[in-house]
PDB file of C-alpha atoms in Angstrom:
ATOM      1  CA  UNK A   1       3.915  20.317 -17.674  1.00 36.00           C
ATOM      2  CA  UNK A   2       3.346  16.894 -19.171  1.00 38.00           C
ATOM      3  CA  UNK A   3       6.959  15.405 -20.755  1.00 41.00           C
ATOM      4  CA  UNK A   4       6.286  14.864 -24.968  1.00 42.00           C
ATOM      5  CA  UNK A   5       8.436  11.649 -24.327  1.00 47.00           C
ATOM      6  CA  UNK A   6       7.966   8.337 -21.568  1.00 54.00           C
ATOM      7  CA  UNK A   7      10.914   6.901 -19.520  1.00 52.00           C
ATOM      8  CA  UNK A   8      14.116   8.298 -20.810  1.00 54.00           C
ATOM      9  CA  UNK A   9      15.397   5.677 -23.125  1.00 49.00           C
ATOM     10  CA  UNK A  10      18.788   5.621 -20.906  1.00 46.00           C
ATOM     11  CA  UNK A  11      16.451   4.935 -17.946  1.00 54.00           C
ATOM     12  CA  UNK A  12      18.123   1.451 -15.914  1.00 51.00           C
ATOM     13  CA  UNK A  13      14.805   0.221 -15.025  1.00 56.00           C
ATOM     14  CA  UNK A  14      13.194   0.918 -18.140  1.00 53.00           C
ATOM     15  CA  UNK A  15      13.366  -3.199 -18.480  1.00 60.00           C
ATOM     16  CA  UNK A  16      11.570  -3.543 -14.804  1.00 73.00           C
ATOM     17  CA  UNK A  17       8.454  -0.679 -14.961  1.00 90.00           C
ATOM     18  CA  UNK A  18       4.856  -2.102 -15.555  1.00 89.00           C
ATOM     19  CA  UNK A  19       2.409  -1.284 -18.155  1.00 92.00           C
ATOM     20  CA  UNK A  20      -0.301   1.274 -17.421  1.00 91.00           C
ATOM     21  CA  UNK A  21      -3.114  -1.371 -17.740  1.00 92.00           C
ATOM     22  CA  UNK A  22      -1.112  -3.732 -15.176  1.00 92.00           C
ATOM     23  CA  UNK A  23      -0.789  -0.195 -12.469  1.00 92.00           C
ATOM     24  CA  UNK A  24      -4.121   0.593 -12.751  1.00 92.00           C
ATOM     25  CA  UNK A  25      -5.717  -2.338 -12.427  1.00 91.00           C
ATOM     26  CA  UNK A  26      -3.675  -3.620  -9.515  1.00 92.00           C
ATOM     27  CA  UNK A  27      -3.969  -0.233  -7.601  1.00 95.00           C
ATOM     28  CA  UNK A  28      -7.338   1.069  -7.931  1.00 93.00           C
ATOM     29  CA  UNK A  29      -8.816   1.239  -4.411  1.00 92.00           C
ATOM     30  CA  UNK A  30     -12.191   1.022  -5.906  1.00 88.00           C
ATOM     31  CA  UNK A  31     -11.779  -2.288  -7.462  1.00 86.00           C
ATOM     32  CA  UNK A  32     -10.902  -5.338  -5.689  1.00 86.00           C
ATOM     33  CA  UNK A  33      -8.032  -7.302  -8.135  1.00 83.00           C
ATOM     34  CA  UNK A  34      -7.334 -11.125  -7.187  1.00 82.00           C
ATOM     35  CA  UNK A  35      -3.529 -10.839  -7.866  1.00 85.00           C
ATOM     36  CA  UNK A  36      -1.029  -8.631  -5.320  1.00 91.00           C
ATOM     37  CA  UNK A  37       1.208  -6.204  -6.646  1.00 93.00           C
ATOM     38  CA  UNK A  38       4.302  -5.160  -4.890  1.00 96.00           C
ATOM     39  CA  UNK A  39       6.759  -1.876  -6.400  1.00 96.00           C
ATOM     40  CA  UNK A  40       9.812  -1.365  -4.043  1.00 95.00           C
ATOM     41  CA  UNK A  41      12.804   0.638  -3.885  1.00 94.00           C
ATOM     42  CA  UNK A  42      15.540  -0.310  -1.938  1.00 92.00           C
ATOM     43  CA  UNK A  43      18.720   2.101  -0.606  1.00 90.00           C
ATOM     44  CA  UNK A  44      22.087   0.738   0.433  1.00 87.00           C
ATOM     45  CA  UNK A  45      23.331   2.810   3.331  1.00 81.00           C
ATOM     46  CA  UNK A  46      24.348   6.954   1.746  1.00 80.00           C
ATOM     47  CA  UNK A  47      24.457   5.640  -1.204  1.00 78.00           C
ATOM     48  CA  UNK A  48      22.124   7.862  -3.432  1.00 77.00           C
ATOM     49  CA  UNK A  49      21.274   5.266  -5.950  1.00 80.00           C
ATOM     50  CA  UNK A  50      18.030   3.025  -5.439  1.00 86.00           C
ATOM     51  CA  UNK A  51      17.248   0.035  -6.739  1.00 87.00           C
ATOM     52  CA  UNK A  52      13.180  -0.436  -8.242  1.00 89.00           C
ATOM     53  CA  UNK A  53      11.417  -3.430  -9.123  1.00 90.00           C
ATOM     54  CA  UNK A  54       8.404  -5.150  -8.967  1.00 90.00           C
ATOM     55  CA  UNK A  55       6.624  -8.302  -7.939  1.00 88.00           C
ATOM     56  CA  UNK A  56       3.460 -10.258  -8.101  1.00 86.00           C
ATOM     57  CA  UNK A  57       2.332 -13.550  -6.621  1.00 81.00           C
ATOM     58  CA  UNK A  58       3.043 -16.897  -7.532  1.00 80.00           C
ATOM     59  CA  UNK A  59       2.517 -19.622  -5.476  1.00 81.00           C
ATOM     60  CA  UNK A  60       3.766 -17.718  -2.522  1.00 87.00           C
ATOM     61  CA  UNK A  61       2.469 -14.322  -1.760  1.00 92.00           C
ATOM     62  CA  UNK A  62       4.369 -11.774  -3.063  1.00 93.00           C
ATOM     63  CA  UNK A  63       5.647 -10.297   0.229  1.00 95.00           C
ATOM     64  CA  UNK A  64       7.328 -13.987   1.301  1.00 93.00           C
ATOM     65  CA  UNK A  65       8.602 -13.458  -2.689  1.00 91.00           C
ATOM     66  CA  UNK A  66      10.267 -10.390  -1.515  1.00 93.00           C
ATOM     67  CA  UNK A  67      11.563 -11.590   1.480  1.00 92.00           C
ATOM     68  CA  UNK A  68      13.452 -15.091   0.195  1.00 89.00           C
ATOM     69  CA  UNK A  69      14.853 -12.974  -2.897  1.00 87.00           C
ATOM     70  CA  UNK A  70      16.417  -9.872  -1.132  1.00 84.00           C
ATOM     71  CA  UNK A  71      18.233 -12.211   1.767  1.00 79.00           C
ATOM     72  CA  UNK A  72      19.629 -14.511  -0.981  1.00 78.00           C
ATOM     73  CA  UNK A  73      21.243 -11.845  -3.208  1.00 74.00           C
ATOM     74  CA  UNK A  74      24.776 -11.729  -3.300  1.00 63.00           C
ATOM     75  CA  UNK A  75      24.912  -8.189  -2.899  1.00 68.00           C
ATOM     76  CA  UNK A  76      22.600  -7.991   0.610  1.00 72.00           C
ATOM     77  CA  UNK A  77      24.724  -6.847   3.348  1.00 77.00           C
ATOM     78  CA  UNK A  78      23.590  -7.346   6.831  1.00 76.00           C
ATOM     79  CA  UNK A  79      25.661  -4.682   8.417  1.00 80.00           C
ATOM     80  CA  UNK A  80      24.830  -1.992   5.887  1.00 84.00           C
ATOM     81  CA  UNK A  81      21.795   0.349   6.811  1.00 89.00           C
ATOM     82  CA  UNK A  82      19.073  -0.231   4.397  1.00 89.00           C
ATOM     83  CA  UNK A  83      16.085   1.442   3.759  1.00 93.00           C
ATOM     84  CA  UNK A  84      13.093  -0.455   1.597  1.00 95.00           C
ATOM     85  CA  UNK A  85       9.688   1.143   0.320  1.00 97.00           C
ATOM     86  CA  UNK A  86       7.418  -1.160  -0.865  1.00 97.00           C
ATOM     87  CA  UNK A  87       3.757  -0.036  -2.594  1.00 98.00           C
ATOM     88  CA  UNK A  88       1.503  -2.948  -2.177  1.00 97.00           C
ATOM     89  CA  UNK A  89      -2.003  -3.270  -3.774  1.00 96.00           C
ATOM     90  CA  UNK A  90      -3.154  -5.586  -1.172  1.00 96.00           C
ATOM     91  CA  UNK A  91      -1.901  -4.976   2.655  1.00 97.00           C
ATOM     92  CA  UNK A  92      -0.281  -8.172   4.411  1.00 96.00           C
ATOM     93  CA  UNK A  93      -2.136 -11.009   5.605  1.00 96.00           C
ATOM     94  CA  UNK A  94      -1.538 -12.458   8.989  1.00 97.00           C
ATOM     95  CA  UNK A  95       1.148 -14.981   7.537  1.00 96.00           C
ATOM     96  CA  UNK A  96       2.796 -12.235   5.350  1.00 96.00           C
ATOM     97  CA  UNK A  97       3.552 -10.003   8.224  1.00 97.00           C
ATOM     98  CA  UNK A  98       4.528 -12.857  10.415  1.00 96.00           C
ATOM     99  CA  UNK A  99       7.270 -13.530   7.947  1.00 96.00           C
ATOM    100  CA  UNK A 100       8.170  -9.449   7.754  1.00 96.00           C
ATOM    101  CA  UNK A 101       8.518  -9.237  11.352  1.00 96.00           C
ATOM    102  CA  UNK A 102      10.940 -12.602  11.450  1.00 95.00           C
ATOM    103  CA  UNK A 103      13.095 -10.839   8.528  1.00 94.00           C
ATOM    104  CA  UNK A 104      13.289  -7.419  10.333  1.00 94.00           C
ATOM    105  CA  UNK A 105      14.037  -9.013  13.688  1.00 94.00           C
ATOM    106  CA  UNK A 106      17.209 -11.108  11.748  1.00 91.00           C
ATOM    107  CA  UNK A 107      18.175  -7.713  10.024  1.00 90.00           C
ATOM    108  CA  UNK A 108      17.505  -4.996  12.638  1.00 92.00           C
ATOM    109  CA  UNK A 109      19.591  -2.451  10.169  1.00 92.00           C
ATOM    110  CA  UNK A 110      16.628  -2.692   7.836  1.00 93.00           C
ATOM    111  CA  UNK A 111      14.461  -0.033   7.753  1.00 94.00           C
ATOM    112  CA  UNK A 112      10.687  -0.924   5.865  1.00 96.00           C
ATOM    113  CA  UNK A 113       7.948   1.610   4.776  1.00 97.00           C
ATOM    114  CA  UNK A 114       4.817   0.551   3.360  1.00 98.00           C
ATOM    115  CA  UNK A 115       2.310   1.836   1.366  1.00 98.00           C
ATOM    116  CA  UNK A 116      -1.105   0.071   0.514  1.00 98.00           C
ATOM    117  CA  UNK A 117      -3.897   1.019  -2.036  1.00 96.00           C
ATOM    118  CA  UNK A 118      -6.305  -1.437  -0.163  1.00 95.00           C
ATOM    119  CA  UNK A 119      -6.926  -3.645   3.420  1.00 96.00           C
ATOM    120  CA  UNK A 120      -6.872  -7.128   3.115  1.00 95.00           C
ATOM    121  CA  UNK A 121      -9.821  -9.062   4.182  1.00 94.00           C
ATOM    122  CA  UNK A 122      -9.592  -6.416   7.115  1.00 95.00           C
ATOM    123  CA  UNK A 123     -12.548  -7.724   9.268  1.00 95.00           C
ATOM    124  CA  UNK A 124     -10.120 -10.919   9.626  1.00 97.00           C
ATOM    125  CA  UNK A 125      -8.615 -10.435  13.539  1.00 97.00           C
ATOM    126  CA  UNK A 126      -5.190 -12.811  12.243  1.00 97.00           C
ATOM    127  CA  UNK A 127      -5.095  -9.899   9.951  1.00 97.00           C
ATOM    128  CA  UNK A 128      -5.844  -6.688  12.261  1.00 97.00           C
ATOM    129  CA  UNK A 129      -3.301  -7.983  14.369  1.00 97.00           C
ATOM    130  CA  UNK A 130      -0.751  -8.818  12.056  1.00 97.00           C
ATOM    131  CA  UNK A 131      -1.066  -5.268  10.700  1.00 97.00           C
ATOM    132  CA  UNK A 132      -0.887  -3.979  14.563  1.00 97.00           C
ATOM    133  CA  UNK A 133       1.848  -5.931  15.094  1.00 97.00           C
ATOM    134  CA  UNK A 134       3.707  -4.815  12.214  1.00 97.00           C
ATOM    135  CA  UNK A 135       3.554  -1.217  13.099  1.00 97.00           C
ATOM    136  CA  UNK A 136       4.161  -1.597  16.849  1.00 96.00           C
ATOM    137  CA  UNK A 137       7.347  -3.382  15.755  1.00 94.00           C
ATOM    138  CA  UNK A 138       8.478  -0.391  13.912  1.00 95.00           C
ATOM    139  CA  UNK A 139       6.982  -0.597  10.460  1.00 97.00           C
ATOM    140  CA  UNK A 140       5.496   2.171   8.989  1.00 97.00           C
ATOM    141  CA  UNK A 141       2.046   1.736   7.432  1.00 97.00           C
ATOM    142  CA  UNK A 142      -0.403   4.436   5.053  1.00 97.00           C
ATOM    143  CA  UNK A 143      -2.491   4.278   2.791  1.00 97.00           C
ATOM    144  CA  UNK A 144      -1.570   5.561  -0.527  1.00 96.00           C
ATOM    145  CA  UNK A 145      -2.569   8.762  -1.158  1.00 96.00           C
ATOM    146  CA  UNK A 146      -2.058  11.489  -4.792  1.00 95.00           C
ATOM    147  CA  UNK A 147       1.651  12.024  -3.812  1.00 95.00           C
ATOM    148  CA  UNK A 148       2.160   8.246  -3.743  1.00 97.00           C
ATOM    149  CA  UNK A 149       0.081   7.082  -7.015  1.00 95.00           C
ATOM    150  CA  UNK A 150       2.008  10.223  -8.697  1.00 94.00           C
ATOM    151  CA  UNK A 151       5.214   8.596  -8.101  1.00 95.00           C
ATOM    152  CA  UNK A 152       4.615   5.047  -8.486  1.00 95.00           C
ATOM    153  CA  UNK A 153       3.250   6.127 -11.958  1.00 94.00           C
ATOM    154  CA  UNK A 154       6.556   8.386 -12.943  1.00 92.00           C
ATOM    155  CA  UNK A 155       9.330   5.856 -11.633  1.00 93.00           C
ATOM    156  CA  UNK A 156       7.591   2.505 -11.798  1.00 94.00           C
ATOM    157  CA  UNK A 157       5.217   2.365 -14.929  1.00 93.00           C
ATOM    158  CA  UNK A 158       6.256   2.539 -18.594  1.00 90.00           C
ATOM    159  CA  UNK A 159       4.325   5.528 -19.178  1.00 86.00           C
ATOM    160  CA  UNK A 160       3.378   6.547 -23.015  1.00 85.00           C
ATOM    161  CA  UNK A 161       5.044   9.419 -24.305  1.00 80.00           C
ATOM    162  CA  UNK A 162       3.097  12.480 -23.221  1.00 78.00           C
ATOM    163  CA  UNK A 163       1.962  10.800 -20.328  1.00 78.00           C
ATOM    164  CA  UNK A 164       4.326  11.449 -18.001  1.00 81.00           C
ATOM    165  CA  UNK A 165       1.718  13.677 -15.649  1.00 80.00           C
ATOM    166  CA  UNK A 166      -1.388  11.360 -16.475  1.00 82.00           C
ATOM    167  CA  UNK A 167      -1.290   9.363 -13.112  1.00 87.00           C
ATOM    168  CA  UNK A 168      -4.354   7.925 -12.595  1.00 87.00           C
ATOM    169  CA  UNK A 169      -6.693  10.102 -10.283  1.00 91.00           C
ATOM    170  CA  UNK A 170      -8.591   7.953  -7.585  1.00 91.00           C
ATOM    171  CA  UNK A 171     -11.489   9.871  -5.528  1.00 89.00           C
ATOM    172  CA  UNK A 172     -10.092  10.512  -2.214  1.00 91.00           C
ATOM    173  CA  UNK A 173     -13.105   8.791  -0.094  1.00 91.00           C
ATOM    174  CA  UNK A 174     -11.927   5.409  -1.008  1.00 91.00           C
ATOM    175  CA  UNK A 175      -7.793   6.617   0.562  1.00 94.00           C
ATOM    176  CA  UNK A 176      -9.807   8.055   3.496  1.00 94.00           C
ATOM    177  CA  UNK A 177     -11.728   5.342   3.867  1.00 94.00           C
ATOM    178  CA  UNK A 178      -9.114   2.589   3.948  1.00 95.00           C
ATOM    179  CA  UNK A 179      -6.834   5.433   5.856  1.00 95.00           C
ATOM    180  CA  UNK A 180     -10.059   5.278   8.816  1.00 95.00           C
ATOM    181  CA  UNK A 181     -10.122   2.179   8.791  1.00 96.00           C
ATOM    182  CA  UNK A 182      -6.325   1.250   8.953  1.00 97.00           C
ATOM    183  CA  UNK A 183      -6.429   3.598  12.246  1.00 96.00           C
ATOM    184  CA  UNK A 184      -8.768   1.692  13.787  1.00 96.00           C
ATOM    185  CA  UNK A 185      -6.342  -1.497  13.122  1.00 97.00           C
ATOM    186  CA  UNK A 186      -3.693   0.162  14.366  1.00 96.00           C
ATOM    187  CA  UNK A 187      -5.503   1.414  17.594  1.00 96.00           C
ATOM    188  CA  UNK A 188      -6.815  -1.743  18.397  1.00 96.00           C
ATOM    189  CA  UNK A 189     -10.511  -0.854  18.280  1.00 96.00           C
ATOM    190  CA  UNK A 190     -13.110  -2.594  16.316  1.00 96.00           C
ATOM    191  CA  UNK A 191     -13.959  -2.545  12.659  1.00 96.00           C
ATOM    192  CA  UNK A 192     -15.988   0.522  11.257  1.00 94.00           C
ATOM    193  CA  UNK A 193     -15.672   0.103   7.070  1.00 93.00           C
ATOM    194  CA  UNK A 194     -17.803  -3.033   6.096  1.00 91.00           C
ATOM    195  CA  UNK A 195     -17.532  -3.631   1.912  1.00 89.00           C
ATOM    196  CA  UNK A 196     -20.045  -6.029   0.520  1.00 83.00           C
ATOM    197  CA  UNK A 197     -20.318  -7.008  -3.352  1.00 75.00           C
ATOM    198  CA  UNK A 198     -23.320  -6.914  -5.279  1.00 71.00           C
ATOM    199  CA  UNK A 199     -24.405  -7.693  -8.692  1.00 61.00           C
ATOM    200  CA  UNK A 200     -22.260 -10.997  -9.065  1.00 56.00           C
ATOM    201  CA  UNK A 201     -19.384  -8.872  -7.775  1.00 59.00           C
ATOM    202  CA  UNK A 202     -19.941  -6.026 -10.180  1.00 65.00           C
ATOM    203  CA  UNK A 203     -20.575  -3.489  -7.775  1.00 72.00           C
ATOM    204  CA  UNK A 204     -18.577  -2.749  -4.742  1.00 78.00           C
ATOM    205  CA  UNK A 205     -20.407  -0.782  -1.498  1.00 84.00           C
ATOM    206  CA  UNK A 206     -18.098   0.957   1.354  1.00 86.00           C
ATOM    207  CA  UNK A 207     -20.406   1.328   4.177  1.00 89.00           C
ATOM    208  CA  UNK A 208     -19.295   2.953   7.941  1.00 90.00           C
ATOM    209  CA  UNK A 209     -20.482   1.541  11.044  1.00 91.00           C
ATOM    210  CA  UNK A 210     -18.971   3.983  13.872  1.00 92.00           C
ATOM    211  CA  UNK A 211     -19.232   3.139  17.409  1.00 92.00           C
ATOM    212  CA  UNK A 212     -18.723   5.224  20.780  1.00 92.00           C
ATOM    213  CA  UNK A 213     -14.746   4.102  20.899  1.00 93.00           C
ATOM    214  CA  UNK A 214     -14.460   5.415  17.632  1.00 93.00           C
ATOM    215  CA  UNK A 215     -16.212   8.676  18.410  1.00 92.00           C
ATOM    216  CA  UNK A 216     -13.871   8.794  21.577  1.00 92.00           C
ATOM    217  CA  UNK A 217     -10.366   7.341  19.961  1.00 93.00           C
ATOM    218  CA  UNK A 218      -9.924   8.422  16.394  1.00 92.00           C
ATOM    219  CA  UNK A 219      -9.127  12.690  15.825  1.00 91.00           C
ATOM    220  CA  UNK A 220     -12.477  14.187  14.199  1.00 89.00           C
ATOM    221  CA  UNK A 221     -10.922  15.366  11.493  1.00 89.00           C
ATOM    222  CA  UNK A 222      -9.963  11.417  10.607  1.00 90.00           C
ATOM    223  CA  UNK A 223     -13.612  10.821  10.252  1.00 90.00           C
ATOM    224  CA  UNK A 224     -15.014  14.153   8.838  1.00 89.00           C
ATOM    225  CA  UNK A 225     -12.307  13.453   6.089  1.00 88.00           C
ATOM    226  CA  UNK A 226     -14.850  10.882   4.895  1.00 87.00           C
ATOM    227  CA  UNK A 227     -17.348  12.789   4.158  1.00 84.00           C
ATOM    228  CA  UNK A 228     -19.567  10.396   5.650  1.00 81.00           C
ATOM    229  CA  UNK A 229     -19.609  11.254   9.181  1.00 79.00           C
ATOM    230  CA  UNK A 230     -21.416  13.619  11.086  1.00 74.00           C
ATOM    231  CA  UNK A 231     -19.951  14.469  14.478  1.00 68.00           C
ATOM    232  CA  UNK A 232     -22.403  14.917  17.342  1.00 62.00           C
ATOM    233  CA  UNK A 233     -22.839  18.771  18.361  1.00 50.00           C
ATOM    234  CA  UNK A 234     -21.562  19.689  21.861  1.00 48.00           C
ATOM    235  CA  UNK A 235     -23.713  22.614  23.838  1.00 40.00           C
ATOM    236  CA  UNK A 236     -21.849  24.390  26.102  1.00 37.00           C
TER     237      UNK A 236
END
């Protein structure tokens, strides 16, 4: 049931949560924005309180942002287990998750997850094997999906009051796709979602190019959850 109010007013990160507008421009896997958006939580140890925030580019990428802010905080504790989510509009380039693997390797009691509403320029290799990289190294790595938008939208944006249950509501191709495609990535094969622009940018086309590996590697019900793939009938 939808709240008649937004954030409580005694709400500590009422100060830090993002306008509507700025969420659902920045995370719409449809669109493609110029500017990254990062929401994180981070957990000290058993301690049940979490710190939220937000980020955006400047003239570093918002993940290197992250990175240089957390380690020079007087409260960042080395020895304490930690545990940070981050929601990212954009996933890591190359460079990015170069950086995130130095930082994790220098703070093994660091725990990351990451969610990302889209692949960044994902046909790049630097950039398929950063994101392989990341992973094998420990990182977790999905795609955002309804659960995720739901929360980002009740604990990160400054909802209006009676808005508290109107998340936005993305299709689910566009998760599935980037979820196929981030497999692939992480599998090592080649890529199978190609996006092209048309229309001086105004429209964006998702179009799947499968090959035998993929057939062969990736589960069947990772591609029928496309909706776009048809999987070859086997006669016995």
């Amino acid at each position: 049931m939808a709240s008649d109010r937004g954030p409580p007013a005694g709400d500590p990160t009422l100060r830090r949560r993002i306008e509507p507008w700025e969420f659902e421009f920045s995370f719409d896997p449809r669109k493609f924005c110029k500017e990254a958006c990062l929401l994180y939580e981070i957990q000290w140890g058993n301690n049940r309180d979490v710190w939220r925030h937000s980020g955006k580019n400047t003239t570093k990428h918002v993940e290197r942002n992250f990175i240089e802010k957390i380690a020079s905080e007087r409260y960042f504790c080395p020895s304490i287990r930690c545990f940070i989510f981050w929601y990212l509009s954009w996933s890591p380039c190359w460079e990015c998750s170069k950086t995130i693997r130095e930082f994790l390797n220098q703070h093994p009691n660091v725990t990351l997850v990451i969610y990302i509403a889209r692949l960044f320029q994902h046909m790049d290799p630097q950039n398929r094997q950063g994101l392989k990289d990341l992973v094998q190294s420990g990182v977790t790595i999905q795609v955002m999906r309804a659960p995720e938008y739901e929360y980002c939208w009740r604990n990160f944006v400054n909802y209006p009051r009676g808005k508290e249950a109107h998340w936005p509501r993305y299709p689910p191709l566009w998760m599935n796709l980037y979820a196929l495609e981030l497999y692939c990535i992480i599998l090592g094969l080649p890529p199978c979602l190609h996006i092209s622009r048309r229309y001086q940018n105004q429209l964006i086309v998702f179009r799947l190019t499968l090959q035998n590996c993929h057939y062969q590697m990736i589960p069947p019900y990772i591609l029928l959850a496309t909706g776009m793939v048809q999987l070859p009938m086997t006669w016995r």
